[in-house]
C-alpha cells in the first residue's frame, strides 16, 4: 500500500526536509508555499464577520510555511517519519499520512 506523506514546516527548514527525503531514498516530491497561523495564535482572535478585517488579520499575523508532499510505500513510510522526527528535533513541524487507494498518471 502507498501513503501520501505531508510535512508542514517553517520555510527556513525546507532544505533540511529535502535532505532527509534524499537520505531515505525519496527523489520525488512536490512543495506548496503557504501562509498560516498556529492554533495557539488563532485561539484568541475574535473577529466580526467582516471579510476585509479577517483578511487583514491573516495577512498581518500569519507566518510563511511550506508543505512538502510525497507518496511512499508503507515499508518506507515509517522510516521516513522516524528520520523526520530525528532530523527536525527541536523544530516545529507536522506530519500527516494519508492512505493512497489509487494513482493514475497521464503522460504527454
PDB file of C-alpha atoms in Angstrom:
ATOM      1  CA  UNK A   1       0.000   0.000   0.000  1.00  0.00           C
ATOM      2  CA  UNK A   2       1.104   3.554  -0.714  1.00  0.00           C
ATOM      3  CA  UNK A   3       0.810   6.567   1.571  1.00  0.00           C
ATOM      4  CA  UNK A   4       0.819  10.296   0.924  1.00  0.00           C
ATOM      5  CA  UNK A   5       3.136  11.940   3.443  1.00  0.00           C
ATOM      6  CA  UNK A   6       2.612  15.660   4.008  1.00  0.00           C
ATOM      7  CA  UNK A   7       5.198  17.571   6.025  1.00  0.00           C
ATOM      8  CA  UNK A   8       4.296  21.082   7.194  1.00  0.00           C
ATOM      9  CA  UNK A   9       7.399  23.044   8.143  1.00  0.00           C
ATOM     10  CA  UNK A  10       8.556  26.624   8.589  1.00  0.00           C
ATOM     11  CA  UNK A  11      10.070  27.747   5.287  1.00  0.00           C
ATOM     12  CA  UNK A  12      13.575  28.138   6.729  1.00  0.00           C
ATOM     13  CA  UNK A  13      13.729  24.353   7.337  1.00  0.00           C
ATOM     14  CA  UNK A  14      12.793  23.295   3.799  1.00  0.00           C
ATOM     15  CA  UNK A  15      16.318  22.252   2.813  1.00  0.00           C
ATOM     16  CA  UNK A  16      16.561  20.076   5.934  1.00  0.00           C
ATOM     17  CA  UNK A  17      13.370  18.219   4.916  1.00  0.00           C
ATOM     18  CA  UNK A  18      14.616  17.807   1.336  1.00  0.00           C
ATOM     19  CA  UNK A  19      17.897  16.355   2.630  1.00  0.00           C
ATOM     20  CA  UNK A  20      16.016  13.921   4.890  1.00  0.00           C
ATOM     21  CA  UNK A  21      13.901  12.768   1.925  1.00  0.00           C
ATOM     22  CA  UNK A  22      17.065  12.202  -0.112  1.00  0.00           C
ATOM     23  CA  UNK A  23      18.748  10.271   2.714  1.00  0.00           C
ATOM     24  CA  UNK A  24      15.729   7.949   2.924  1.00  0.00           C
ATOM     25  CA  UNK A  25      15.913   7.421  -0.855  1.00  0.00           C
ATOM     26  CA  UNK A  26      12.948   9.561  -1.886  1.00  0.00           C
ATOM     27  CA  UNK A  27      13.551  11.611  -5.008  1.00  0.00           C
ATOM     28  CA  UNK A  28      10.020  12.624  -5.982  1.00  0.00           C
ATOM     29  CA  UNK A  29       8.072  15.244  -4.094  1.00  0.00           C
ATOM     30  CA  UNK A  30       6.228  18.495  -4.590  1.00  0.00           C
ATOM     31  CA  UNK A  31       6.037  21.629  -2.497  1.00  0.00           C
ATOM     32  CA  UNK A  32       3.359  24.187  -1.656  1.00  0.00           C
ATOM     33  CA  UNK A  33       4.179  27.527  -0.114  1.00  0.00           C
ATOM     34  CA  UNK A  34       1.530  28.941   2.172  1.00  0.00           C
ATOM     35  CA  UNK A  35       0.878  31.390   4.990  1.00  0.00           C
ATOM     36  CA  UNK A  36      -0.787  30.000   8.078  1.00  0.00           C
ATOM     37  CA  UNK A  37      -1.479  30.524  11.732  1.00  0.00           C
ATOM     38  CA  UNK A  38      -0.949  28.023  14.508  1.00  0.00           C
ATOM     39  CA  UNK A  39      -3.865  27.225  16.820  1.00  0.00           C
ATOM     40  CA  UNK A  40      -2.146  28.966  19.753  1.00  0.00           C
ATOM     41  CA  UNK A  41      -2.024  32.227  17.763  1.00  0.00           C
ATOM     42  CA  UNK A  42      -5.503  31.901  16.300  1.00  0.00           C
ATOM     43  CA  UNK A  43      -7.326  30.905  19.531  1.00  0.00           C
ATOM     44  CA  UNK A  44      -7.534  34.478  20.867  1.00  0.00           C
ATOM     45  CA  UNK A  45      -8.910  36.009  17.675  1.00  0.00           C
ATOM     46  CA  UNK A  46     -12.475  37.241  17.791  1.00  0.00           C
ATOM     47  CA  UNK A  47     -13.345  38.895  14.501  1.00  0.00           C
ATOM     48  CA  UNK A  48     -16.548  40.439  13.353  1.00  0.00           C
ATOM     49  CA  UNK A  49     -17.943  38.933  10.193  1.00  0.00           C
ATOM     50  CA  UNK A  50     -16.087  41.451   8.074  1.00  0.00           C
ATOM     51  CA  UNK A  51     -14.176  39.815   5.206  1.00  0.00           C
ATOM     52  CA  UNK A  52     -11.668  42.683   4.895  1.00  0.00           C
ATOM     53  CA  UNK A  53     -10.905  42.654   8.617  1.00  0.00           C
ATOM     54  CA  UNK A  54     -10.424  38.883   8.522  1.00  0.00           C
ATOM     55  CA  UNK A  55      -8.098  39.046   5.508  1.00  0.00           C
ATOM     56  CA  UNK A  56      -6.095  41.869   7.110  1.00  0.00           C
ATOM     57  CA  UNK A  57      -5.675  39.835  10.301  1.00  0.00           C
ATOM     58  CA  UNK A  58      -4.489  36.808   8.330  1.00  0.00           C
ATOM     59  CA  UNK A  59      -2.057  38.935   6.297  1.00  0.00           C
ATOM     60  CA  UNK A  60      -0.645  40.585   9.420  1.00  0.00           C
ATOM     61  CA  UNK A  61      -0.401  37.612  11.782  1.00  0.00           C
ATOM     62  CA  UNK A  62       0.171  34.556   9.583  1.00  0.00           C
ATOM     63  CA  UNK A  63       3.602  33.040   9.064  1.00  0.00           C
ATOM     64  CA  UNK A  64       5.168  31.660   5.885  1.00  0.00           C
ATOM     65  CA  UNK A  65       5.373  27.913   5.678  1.00  0.00           C
ATOM     66  CA  UNK A  66       5.960  25.049   3.287  1.00  0.00           C
ATOM     67  CA  UNK A  67       4.134  21.774   2.777  1.00  0.00           C
ATOM     68  CA  UNK A  68       6.284  19.023   1.259  1.00  0.00           C
ATOM     69  CA  UNK A  69       4.318  16.098  -0.216  1.00  0.00           C
ATOM     70  CA  UNK A  70       5.491  12.705  -1.361  1.00  0.00           C
ATOM     71  CA  UNK A  71       3.955   9.291  -1.996  1.00  0.00           C
ATOM     72  CA  UNK A  72       5.841   6.350  -0.479  1.00  0.00           C
ATOM     73  CA  UNK A  73       5.344   2.639   0.062  1.00  0.00           C
ATOM     74  CA  UNK A  74       4.225   1.577   3.532  1.00  0.00           C
ATOM     75  CA  UNK A  75       7.601  -0.006   4.364  1.00  0.00           C
ATOM     76  CA  UNK A  76       9.383   3.289   3.626  1.00  0.00           C
ATOM     77  CA  UNK A  77       6.780   5.461   5.372  1.00  0.00           C
ATOM     78  CA  UNK A  78       7.748   4.520   8.948  1.00  0.00           C
ATOM     79  CA  UNK A  79      11.442   5.032   8.216  1.00  0.00           C
ATOM     80  CA  UNK A  80      10.671   8.456   6.736  1.00  0.00           C
ATOM     81  CA  UNK A  81       8.657   9.540   9.779  1.00  0.00           C
ATOM     82  CA  UNK A  82      11.414   8.389  12.142  1.00  0.00           C
ATOM     83  CA  UNK A  83      14.029  10.251  10.097  1.00  0.00           C
ATOM     84  CA  UNK A  84      11.901  13.414  10.119  1.00  0.00           C
ATOM     85  CA  UNK A  85      11.431  13.190  13.904  1.00  0.00           C
ATOM     86  CA  UNK A  86      15.187  12.796  14.442  1.00  0.00           C
ATOM     87  CA  UNK A  87      16.288  15.352  11.845  1.00  0.00           C
ATOM     88  CA  UNK A  88      13.780  18.005  12.912  1.00  0.00           C
ATOM     89  CA  UNK A  89      14.157  17.571  16.661  1.00  0.00           C
ATOM     90  CA  UNK A  90      13.516  20.908  18.339  1.00  0.00           C
ATOM     91  CA  UNK A  91      11.863  22.340  15.212  1.00  0.00           C
ATOM     92  CA  UNK A  92       8.145  22.957  14.742  1.00  0.00           C
ATOM     93  CA  UNK A  93       6.626  20.596  12.147  1.00  0.00           C
ATOM     94  CA  UNK A  94       3.557  18.489  11.410  1.00  0.00           C
ATOM     95  CA  UNK A  95       3.398  15.181   9.524  1.00  0.00           C
ATOM     96  CA  UNK A  96       0.138  13.895   8.046  1.00  0.00           C
ATOM     97  CA  UNK A  97      -0.047  10.440   6.479  1.00  0.00           C
ATOM     98  CA  UNK A  98      -2.950   9.536   4.196  1.00  0.00           C
ATOM     99  CA  UNK A  99      -3.508   6.159   2.532  1.00  0.00           C
ATOM    100  CA  UNK A 100      -3.492   6.268  -1.255  1.00  0.00           C
ATOM    101  CA  UNK A 101      -6.056   3.972  -2.831  1.00  0.00           C
ATOM    102  CA  UNK A 102      -5.354   4.835  -6.442  1.00  0.00           C
ATOM    103  CA  UNK A 103      -2.726   6.593  -8.519  1.00  0.00           C
ATOM    104  CA  UNK A 104      -3.294   7.459 -12.168  1.00  0.00           C
ATOM    105  CA  UNK A 105      -0.522   9.105 -14.153  1.00  0.00           C
ATOM    106  CA  UNK A 106      -1.188  10.590 -17.548  1.00  0.00           C
ATOM    107  CA  UNK A 107       1.823  11.497 -19.648  1.00  0.00           C
ATOM    108  CA  UNK A 108       2.016  13.938 -22.528  1.00  0.00           C
TER     109      UNK A 108
END
